[in-house]
Amino acid sequence: MRQQTTPRHHAMRTLPLLLALAMGMTAATAAGGDAPAPDQRAAAAVAAMTLDEKIQTVFGYFSTDFKGTARPKDGVPFTAGFIAGVERLGIPHQQLTDAGMGVATQPSEQPRARTALPAGIATAASWNPALAYAGGAMIGQEARLSGHNVMLVGGVNLQREPRNGRNFEYAGEDPLLSGVMVGEAIRGVQSNHVVATVKHFAYNNQETGRTKVDVRIGDAAGRMSDLLAFQIAIERGDPGAVMCGYNLVNGFYACENDYLLNQVLKRDWGYKGYVMSDWGATHSTIPAALNGLDQQSGWPFDLSPYFNGALKEAVENGHVPPARLDDMARRILRAMYANGLMEHPVRVEPEKIDVAASAAVSQAAAEEGIVLLKNDKGLLPLTNTYTTIAIIGGHADVGVLSGGGSSQVYPAGGSPVPNEGPASFPGPTVYLPSSPLKALAARLHAKFVYHDGKDAAAAAKVAAGSDLAIVFATQWTAESLDQPDLSLPNRQDETIAAVAAAGKPTVVVLETGSPVTMPWLGAVDAVLAAWYPGSSGGEAIARVLTGEVDASGRLPATFPRSVAQLPRARVDGTGLPEAARFSTDYNIEGAAVGYKWFEKKGHQPLFAFGHGLSYTSFSYTGLSAKADGGAIAVRFKTANTGKRAGKAVPQVYVSKVGAGWEAPKRLGGWDKLALAPGQSGESRIGIDPRVLAVFDTRANQWRIAAGEYVVTLAEAADKPVATVKVRLPARAFAAGAR
Ligand code: GLC
């Protein structure tokens, strides 16, 4: 006799009560009190569920016709995912959409037109958590108005590999900056009663062989780098779901990795949400269920429907305890209750979006994410003194570049540059119709001459006939592909050098997803990193170039001088057959990611983490730091000493006097202050204790060693302004504490 998980007679008798509890309709609620806690409601709902309803809840479909399987009829067409709800229990369908830059559409003839935020790395470059939140709130609203209640955002994988094709979706190389910025974006999305994810847990830091690569990394090194970024993002954003990644970690697939999912995420960090797989990242039934996966995503991406009939049988045969299936379903429902999905159902028919309001949010993030890398002769901001301005390359006459893959947001009217890039996934290359040339022409009275830049000599001739040349250089990066090197593609370095050699003032605007090398740097007068600047990117670039807004972005990732400076000369797996399994050893750098690696090895980068120029100048005074309840409290003042309004991004780094850390210093905090000329502002920053600690795997604890620490106030990792010393007592605290 098969053991029923919920004896029918029992369920029938108590169903009304359970239903009421699940639906939060207790007497207290009826009297206007608080609905029962999400945990209670989820537990009640699961208790009222049949076995089949629980299985239905943990097994997700791709909501796009794929591999001969039609999408579920109730799923939103051409979107990421669908899981059927349980109507009798008031549980809605889960309607999933990608991704971090806005409401994406899977490749289709008629993609939805939605607002694209600038790339995640651009929002990170703003160092402005409020902008990250606002961006998340905007795309979460567009997701809701498009019929979605789950949004697959929150890419927080550290930039260990500057050639990684998905760096544009993430937030750079530092765990604190990444965790804070992505955590805020997650919080913004969920403010719309939409469940957000954080992804891809963990160590999915390259695209080459992403489903085959086995990442080797020690526990302590991971806890102080990639895992810390996830931990901070989860603390700040409280995402309903964590998406486990494609790769293996120390021999086990991330989506059936007991260490990652059960030990670190659920035990040490006390995570109460659910783990969904990436699309095609589920590899088993029993190991996956027992090792912490709660939902298989995107059927038929995987080889088998592991969490459908096979899971039901595993539960009925006792290979997966019924309590574990209950836990899986309960985690999913808890996330839905906690984010108000039951009380705020999404509509099937798309609702009207305030496109202008969305565009303003995107533009604000793009403007503050643009980094002024070089401006030696003060050529920028541009004045109205030019007769002829040459605009060269980057399709700057019609739009700005965006990154490729599952996060692709499509513009109204389609890409103004058709038929570029691969025809199939992760292509095609999509430009967003926000023309830098048009936006500049609306602000400067010059005559504008556009040249596509493909022929360097011809482009140089156009430059020679102008008073100023602005070259737009592009690097299309995308999911599933890594860059072969750090060079701009399509001989753009030649074009830039030729244009600069024409002898006219020359500005370079980079639209890239990652750091790039610049062999022409000495020959040009100014360089802006605009990344993929989103739906209003042309306007944002023009406003920064003309000084309507200050250049206030700061690099969230180091720009290397060459690949020789990197932990790995080549991306591991490069050139191997598609099916080849291989490993990559992150123990080479360990927790010393990015600037930490460069400082540990004594490498001089092209541009340092935190670098970015302003059109005004700032002074810093009154730096003080004191031990504060196991952490450090830092105070200082910033003043605008220039003639223009501007935004300062003072950074605080911490160092341990003596040995024990992975690198000389770590980012401990920062502020961003908008200051008028002559105005000053005070900053008070609390250094996260984990940034002062080393993780002790044996004790499974963070440990701050007693002794002296140096607090450095800086304008960039390589631009210290002032230092002060602090003595700290020894302190140990739990893996999930601060
Ligand atoms: C993709 C990506 C993931 C995305 C998912 C759904 O392969 O890795 O970020 O959310 O599948 O499209």
Short mmCIF file of C-alpha atoms in Angstrom, two decimals, residues 155-544:
data_model
loop_
_atom_site.label_atom_id
_atom_site.label_comp_id
_atom_site.label_asym_id
_atom_site.label_seq_id
_atom_site.Cartn_x
_atom_site.Cartn_y
_atom_site.Cartn_z
CA GLY A 155 23.61 38.47 -11.76
CA VAL A 156 26.40 38.92 -9.23
CA ASN A 157 29.22 36.65 -10.42
CA LEU A 158 32.51 38.45 -9.79
CA GLN A 159 34.65 39.58 -12.70
CA ARG A 160 37.48 37.11 -12.18
CA GLU A 161 37.82 36.87 -15.92
CA PRO A 162 37.77 40.17 -17.88
CA ARG A 163 37.12 38.13 -21.03
CA ASN A 164 33.90 36.62 -19.67
CA GLY A 165 31.08 37.25 -22.17
CA ARG A 166 28.55 37.97 -19.41
CA ASN A 167 30.55 40.56 -17.46
CA PHE A 168 28.11 43.17 -18.79
CA GLU A 169 25.30 41.49 -16.85
CA TYR A 170 27.18 41.55 -13.56
CA ALA A 171 28.63 44.20 -11.21
CA GLY A 172 32.40 43.96 -11.45
CA GLU A 173 35.16 42.47 -9.37
CA ASP A 174 34.59 43.44 -5.77
CA PRO A 175 32.24 41.46 -3.50
CA LEU A 176 31.11 44.46 -1.46
CA LEU A 177 30.34 46.73 -4.42
CA SER A 178 28.72 43.86 -6.34
CA GLY A 179 26.71 42.60 -3.39
CA VAL A 180 25.38 46.02 -2.45
CA MET A 181 24.52 47.15 -5.98
CA VAL A 182 22.89 43.88 -7.02
CA GLY A 183 21.15 43.52 -3.68
CA GLU A 184 19.56 46.92 -4.19
CA ALA A 185 18.46 46.01 -7.73
CA ILE A 186 16.86 42.84 -6.37
CA ARG A 187 15.09 44.84 -3.67
CA GLY A 188 13.81 47.20 -6.35
CA VAL A 189 12.39 44.41 -8.48
CA GLN A 190 10.63 42.84 -5.49
CA SER A 191 9.05 46.15 -4.53
CA ASN A 192 6.58 45.32 -7.31
CA HIS A 193 5.40 42.05 -5.76
CA VAL A 194 7.61 40.17 -8.19
CA VAL A 195 9.92 37.42 -6.95
CA ALA A 196 13.51 38.18 -7.93
CA THR A 197 16.47 35.85 -8.19
CA VAL A 198 20.15 36.23 -7.48
CA LYS A 199 22.38 34.30 -9.92
CA HIS A 200 24.33 32.21 -10.93
CA PHE A 201 25.22 30.46 -7.71
CA ALA A 202 28.16 29.97 -7.78
CA TYR A 203 31.46 30.57 -9.64
CA ASN A 204 29.86 30.82 -13.09
CA ASN A 205 32.55 33.36 -14.03
CA GLN A 206 33.24 32.25 -17.59
CA GLU A 207 31.11 31.19 -20.54
CA THR A 208 33.63 28.89 -22.22
CA GLY A 209 32.43 25.37 -21.50
CA ARG A 210 30.04 26.75 -18.90
CA THR A 211 28.16 23.48 -18.56
CA LYS A 212 31.34 21.40 -18.42
CA VAL A 213 33.87 23.45 -16.45
CA ASP A 214 34.69 22.24 -12.95
CA VAL A 215 35.71 25.22 -10.85
CA ARG A 216 38.25 24.41 -8.16
CA ILE A 217 38.28 26.81 -5.24
CA GLY A 218 38.88 26.56 -1.51
CA ASP A 219 36.10 27.27 0.94
CA ALA A 220 37.78 30.22 2.68
CA ALA A 221 38.80 31.89 -0.59
CA GLY A 222 35.26 31.55 -1.89
CA ARG A 223 33.64 32.83 1.29
CA MET A 224 35.78 35.99 1.05
CA SER A 225 35.05 36.60 -2.65
CA ASP A 226 32.26 35.22 -4.85
CA LEU A 227 30.24 33.79 -1.98
CA LEU A 228 30.53 37.07 -0.06
CA ALA A 229 29.02 38.90 -3.04
CA PHE A 230 26.06 36.51 -2.98
CA GLN A 231 25.79 36.72 0.80
CA ILE A 232 25.64 40.52 0.76
CA ALA A 233 23.22 40.60 -2.19
CA ILE A 234 20.92 38.14 -0.40
CA GLU A 235 21.08 40.16 2.84
CA ARG A 236 20.31 43.41 1.02
CA GLY A 237 17.79 42.18 -1.49
CA ASP A 238 16.20 39.16 0.21
CA PRO A 239 15.60 37.50 -3.19
CA GLY A 240 12.82 34.93 -3.21
CA ALA A 241 15.01 32.61 -5.25
CA VAL A 242 18.63 31.73 -5.89
CA MET A 243 19.47 30.42 -9.35
CA CYS A 244 22.20 27.81 -9.29
CA GLY A 245 24.58 27.87 -12.22
CA TYR A 246 25.68 25.52 -15.00
CA ASN A 247 29.21 24.74 -13.87
CA LEU A 248 30.59 22.24 -11.41
CA VAL A 249 32.21 23.36 -8.17
CA ASN A 250 34.90 21.11 -6.74
CA GLY A 251 33.57 18.14 -8.64
CA PHE A 252 29.82 18.52 -8.22
CA TYR A 253 27.33 20.38 -10.41
CA ALA A 254 26.26 23.60 -8.74
CA CYS A 255 22.59 22.55 -8.91
CA GLU A 256 23.21 19.37 -6.95
CA ASN A 257 26.00 20.64 -4.76
CA ASP A 258 25.34 19.87 -1.11
CA TYR A 259 28.18 22.16 -0.01
CA LEU A 260 26.87 25.19 -1.90
CA LEU A 261 23.13 24.68 -1.47
CA ASN A 262 22.60 22.90 1.83
CA GLN A 263 25.70 23.85 3.82
CA VAL A 264 26.55 27.39 2.74
CA LEU A 265 23.26 28.83 1.46
CA LYS A 266 20.61 27.15 3.62
CA ARG A 267 22.51 26.17 6.78
CA ASP A 268 25.17 28.86 7.22
CA TRP A 269 23.28 31.77 5.73
CA GLY A 270 19.83 30.57 6.87
CA TYR A 271 18.36 31.18 3.44
CA LYS A 272 14.58 30.61 3.44
CA GLY A 273 13.85 31.02 -0.25
CA TYR A 274 14.16 28.43 -2.97
CA VAL A 275 16.87 27.26 -5.33
CA MET A 276 15.83 27.14 -8.98
CA SER A 277 18.12 25.64 -11.56
CA ASP A 278 19.45 27.50 -14.52
CA TRP A 279 17.88 26.39 -17.80
CA GLY A 280 19.47 23.04 -18.52
CA ALA A 281 21.44 22.92 -15.28
CA THR A 282 19.54 20.03 -13.61
CA HIS A 283 21.28 16.67 -13.89
CA SER A 284 19.48 14.23 -11.63
CA THR A 285 16.44 13.55 -9.48
CA ILE A 286 17.52 12.12 -6.12
CA PRO A 287 20.98 13.77 -5.76
CA ALA A 288 19.59 17.12 -6.92
CA ALA A 289 16.62 16.96 -4.54
CA LEU A 290 18.68 15.77 -1.58
CA ASN A 291 21.55 18.21 -2.21
CA GLY A 292 19.36 21.28 -2.16
CA LEU A 293 17.74 21.98 -5.53
CA ASP A 294 14.11 23.02 -5.05
CA GLN A 295 12.86 23.61 -8.59
CA GLN A 296 13.92 22.32 -12.00
CA SER A 297 13.59 25.14 -14.52
CA GLY A 298 12.94 25.40 -18.19
CA TRP A 299 11.83 21.95 -19.32
CA PRO A 300 12.75 20.70 -22.01
CA PHE A 301 16.20 22.32 -21.67
CA ASP A 302 17.39 19.37 -19.55
CA LEU A 303 18.01 15.85 -20.78
CA SER A 304 15.19 14.56 -18.60
CA PRO A 305 12.18 15.84 -16.57
CA TYR A 306 13.97 14.89 -13.36
CA PHE A 307 11.55 16.70 -11.04
CA ASN A 308 8.39 15.43 -12.66
CA GLY A 309 7.37 11.77 -12.63
CA ALA A 310 10.82 10.59 -11.53
CA LEU A 311 10.67 12.75 -8.44
CA LYS A 312 7.15 11.57 -7.64
CA GLU A 313 8.34 7.98 -7.84
CA ALA A 314 11.42 8.77 -5.75
CA VAL A 315 9.17 10.21 -3.05
CA GLU A 316 6.74 7.28 -3.20
CA ASN A 317 9.63 4.83 -2.98
CA GLY A 318 11.22 6.68 -0.06
CA HIS A 319 14.41 7.67 -1.93
CA VAL A 320 13.44 11.29 -1.37
CA PRO A 321 11.74 11.79 2.00
CA PRO A 322 8.24 13.30 1.65
CA ALA A 323 9.41 15.99 4.06
CA ARG A 324 12.05 17.05 1.54
CA LEU A 325 9.46 17.48 -1.20
CA ASP A 326 7.33 19.44 1.26
CA ASP A 327 10.35 21.63 1.99
CA MET A 328 10.91 22.24 -1.73
CA ALA A 329 7.31 23.28 -2.32
CA ARG A 330 7.16 25.26 0.90
CA ARG A 331 10.24 27.32 -0.02
CA ILE A 332 8.71 28.23 -3.36
CA LEU A 333 5.36 29.17 -1.86
CA ARG A 334 7.01 31.07 0.96
CA ALA A 335 8.78 33.28 -1.57
CA MET A 336 5.48 33.88 -3.33
CA TYR A 337 3.59 34.72 -0.12
CA ALA A 338 6.45 36.88 1.18
CA ASN A 339 6.34 38.97 -1.98
CA GLY A 340 2.58 39.29 -2.11
CA LEU A 341 2.04 37.38 -5.33
CA MET A 342 -1.29 35.99 -4.10
CA GLU A 343 -2.64 39.36 -3.04
CA HIS A 344 -1.33 41.11 -6.17
CA PRO A 345 -2.03 38.80 -9.08
CA VAL A 346 -0.55 39.76 -12.44
CA ARG A 347 -2.93 40.17 -15.33
CA VAL A 348 -2.80 38.00 -18.40
CA GLU A 349 -3.20 40.93 -20.77
CA PRO A 350 -0.15 43.26 -20.82
CA GLU A 351 -0.89 46.60 -19.22
CA LYS A 352 0.17 50.09 -20.28
CA ILE A 353 3.74 51.07 -19.41
CA ASP A 354 4.82 54.68 -18.81
CA VAL A 355 7.66 54.52 -21.30
CA ALA A 356 8.86 58.07 -20.63
CA ALA A 357 9.12 57.44 -16.90
CA SER A 358 10.98 54.18 -17.54
CA ALA A 359 13.35 55.89 -19.95
CA ALA A 360 14.19 58.54 -17.37
CA VAL A 361 15.18 55.84 -14.87
CA SER A 362 17.37 54.11 -17.45
CA GLN A 363 19.00 57.38 -18.48
CA ALA A 364 19.81 58.36 -14.90
CA ALA A 365 21.66 55.10 -14.36
CA ALA A 366 23.47 55.37 -17.69
CA GLU A 367 24.64 58.93 -17.00
CA GLU A 368 26.02 58.05 -13.58
CA GLY A 369 27.61 54.86 -14.90
CA ILE A 370 29.67 56.57 -17.58
CA VAL A 371 33.33 56.70 -16.50
CA LEU A 372 35.62 59.48 -17.70
CA LEU A 373 38.89 57.58 -18.00
CA LYS A 374 41.09 60.25 -19.57
CA ASN A 375 40.74 64.01 -20.09
CA ASP A 376 44.31 65.23 -19.89
CA LYS A 377 43.91 68.53 -21.66
CA GLY A 378 40.47 69.24 -20.30
CA LEU A 379 39.00 68.77 -23.76
CA LEU A 380 35.79 67.64 -22.07
CA PRO A 381 33.19 68.83 -21.42
CA LEU A 382 32.69 69.93 -25.01
CA THR A 383 31.96 73.57 -25.65
CA ASN A 384 30.03 75.08 -28.51
CA THR A 385 33.14 76.20 -30.34
CA TYR A 386 33.37 73.59 -33.06
CA THR A 387 32.33 74.18 -36.66
CA THR A 388 32.51 70.58 -37.81
CA ILE A 389 32.44 67.49 -35.64
CA ALA A 390 33.27 64.05 -37.04
CA ILE A 391 31.32 61.18 -35.49
CA ILE A 392 33.01 57.92 -36.33
CA GLY A 393 31.95 54.29 -35.82
CA GLY A 394 29.73 52.41 -33.39
CA HIS A 395 26.61 53.11 -35.49
CA ALA A 396 26.51 56.28 -33.40
CA ASP A 397 24.29 57.87 -36.01
CA VAL A 398 21.44 55.54 -35.11
CA GLY A 399 21.96 53.97 -31.70
CA VAL A 400 23.93 52.39 -28.90
CA LEU A 401 25.03 48.78 -28.41
CA SER A 402 23.50 46.22 -26.03
CA GLY A 403 24.76 42.83 -24.87
CA GLY A 404 23.52 39.51 -26.18
CA GLY A 405 21.86 36.42 -24.79
CA SER A 406 18.93 35.63 -22.51
CA SER A 407 19.00 39.15 -21.04
CA GLN A 408 18.32 40.79 -24.40
CA VAL A 409 15.73 43.55 -24.16
CA TYR A 410 14.30 44.60 -27.52
CA PRO A 411 13.46 48.21 -28.47
CA ALA A 412 10.30 49.50 -30.07
CA GLY A 413 10.72 49.32 -33.84
CA GLY A 414 13.50 46.76 -33.58
CA SER A 415 17.25 47.25 -33.82
CA PRO A 416 18.21 50.21 -36.06
CA VAL A 417 21.18 48.07 -37.14
CA PRO A 418 19.79 44.85 -38.62
CA ASN A 419 21.74 41.69 -39.53
CA GLU A 420 24.79 42.14 -37.34
CA GLY A 421 26.22 39.37 -35.19
CA PRO A 422 25.10 35.70 -35.15
CA ALA A 423 21.61 35.12 -36.53
CA SER A 424 20.83 32.62 -33.76
CA PHE A 425 21.38 32.68 -29.98
CA PRO A 426 23.07 34.63 -28.42
CA GLY A 427 22.59 36.95 -31.39
CA PRO A 428 21.59 38.92 -33.26
CA THR A 429 23.49 42.00 -32.17
CA VAL A 430 20.89 44.53 -31.07
CA TYR A 431 21.39 48.28 -31.04
CA LEU A 432 19.01 50.48 -29.12
CA PRO A 433 17.67 53.44 -31.12
CA SER A 434 19.16 56.25 -29.04
CA SER A 435 21.63 58.04 -31.30
CA PRO A 436 24.62 59.78 -29.67
CA LEU A 437 25.03 61.83 -32.84
CA LYS A 438 21.47 63.11 -32.74
CA ALA A 439 21.70 63.83 -29.04
CA LEU A 440 24.93 65.81 -29.56
CA ALA A 441 23.49 67.67 -32.55
CA ALA A 442 20.64 68.79 -30.31
CA ARG A 443 23.17 70.41 -27.99
CA LEU A 444 26.06 71.63 -30.16
CA HIS A 445 25.65 73.96 -33.15
CA ALA A 446 28.34 72.30 -35.21
CA LYS A 447 27.95 70.52 -38.51
CA PHE A 448 28.10 66.77 -37.86
CA VAL A 449 29.71 64.38 -40.31
CA TYR A 450 29.23 60.66 -39.71
CA HIS A 451 31.57 57.92 -40.95
CA ASP A 452 31.10 54.25 -40.11
CA GLY A 453 34.78 53.87 -39.23
CA LYS A 454 35.23 50.62 -41.11
CA ASP A 455 37.98 52.05 -43.31
CA ALA A 456 40.61 53.64 -41.07
CA ALA A 457 42.12 55.86 -43.76
CA ALA A 458 38.74 57.15 -44.87
CA ALA A 459 37.76 57.80 -41.28
CA ALA A 460 41.01 59.69 -40.73
CA LYS A 461 40.24 61.85 -43.75
CA VAL A 462 36.86 62.78 -42.30
CA ALA A 463 38.57 63.62 -39.01
CA ALA A 464 41.16 65.75 -40.80
CA GLY A 465 38.35 67.78 -42.32
CA SER A 466 36.74 68.47 -38.96
CA ASP A 467 37.55 70.42 -35.79
CA LEU A 468 36.88 67.54 -33.43
CA ALA A 469 36.61 63.78 -33.85
CA ILE A 470 34.56 61.51 -31.59
CA VAL A 471 35.15 57.81 -32.22
CA PHE A 472 32.59 55.31 -30.87
CA ALA A 473 34.25 51.93 -30.35
CA THR A 474 32.11 48.85 -29.72
CA GLN A 475 32.73 45.39 -28.29
CA TRP A 476 29.69 43.11 -28.53
CA THR A 477 29.75 40.52 -25.75
CA ALA A 478 27.15 37.90 -25.04
CA GLU A 479 26.08 34.91 -23.01
CA SER A 480 27.70 31.60 -23.97
CA LEU A 481 30.74 33.33 -25.54
CA ASP A 482 33.96 34.65 -24.00
CA GLN A 483 36.22 37.21 -25.63
CA PRO A 484 39.39 35.79 -27.20
CA ASP A 485 41.42 38.67 -25.77
CA LEU A 486 41.08 42.17 -24.36
CA SER A 487 41.36 43.99 -27.68
CA LEU A 488 38.63 45.92 -29.39
CA PRO A 489 37.41 43.76 -32.29
CA ASN A 490 37.06 44.57 -36.03
CA ARG A 491 40.35 46.57 -36.25
CA GLN A 492 38.87 49.47 -34.32
CA ASP A 493 42.25 50.11 -32.72
CA GLU A 494 43.57 50.91 -36.19
CA THR A 495 40.70 53.28 -36.88
CA ILE A 496 41.17 55.12 -33.58
CA ALA A 497 44.92 55.44 -34.16
CA ALA A 498 44.38 56.71 -37.70
CA VAL A 499 41.79 59.24 -36.59
CA ALA A 500 44.03 60.46 -33.78
CA ALA A 501 46.91 60.79 -36.25
CA ALA A 502 44.82 63.24 -38.26
CA GLY A 503 45.86 65.71 -35.61
CA LYS A 504 42.50 67.01 -34.46
CA PRO A 505 41.20 66.82 -30.87
CA THR A 506 40.01 63.25 -30.49
CA VAL A 507 37.58 61.68 -28.03
CA VAL A 508 36.95 57.93 -27.76
CA VAL A 509 33.66 56.62 -26.39
CA LEU A 510 33.80 52.92 -25.50
CA GLU A 511 30.61 50.83 -25.68
CA THR A 512 31.93 47.57 -24.27
CA GLY A 513 30.80 44.83 -21.89
CA SER A 514 34.23 44.36 -20.36
CA PRO A 515 37.59 46.07 -19.90
CA VAL A 516 39.58 46.56 -23.12
CA THR A 517 43.15 47.49 -23.92
CA MET A 518 43.90 50.85 -25.58
CA PRO A 519 47.12 50.92 -27.65
CA TRP A 520 46.08 54.38 -28.91
CA LEU A 521 45.55 55.85 -25.43
CA GLY A 522 48.52 58.23 -25.59
CA ALA A 523 47.38 59.63 -28.92
CA VAL A 524 43.86 60.65 -27.93
CA ASP A 525 42.70 63.49 -25.72
CA ALA A 526 39.79 61.92 -23.84
CA VAL A 527 38.24 58.51 -23.25
CA LEU A 528 34.80 57.65 -21.84
CA ALA A 529 33.68 54.16 -20.82
CA ALA A 530 29.94 54.19 -21.57
CA TRP A 531 29.47 50.39 -21.45
CA TYR A 532 26.08 49.34 -22.95
CA PRO A 533 24.18 52.48 -21.93
CA GLY A 534 20.60 51.28 -22.37
CA SER A 535 17.45 52.69 -23.99
CA SER A 536 18.46 56.32 -23.51
CA GLY A 537 22.17 55.76 -23.90
CA GLY A 538 22.68 58.32 -26.66
CA GLU A 539 21.18 61.04 -24.49
CA ALA A 540 23.26 59.94 -21.52
CA ILE A 541 26.50 60.01 -23.50
CA ALA A 542 25.71 63.45 -24.93
CA ARG A 543 24.86 64.89 -21.52
CA VAL A 544 28.15 63.72 -20.08
#
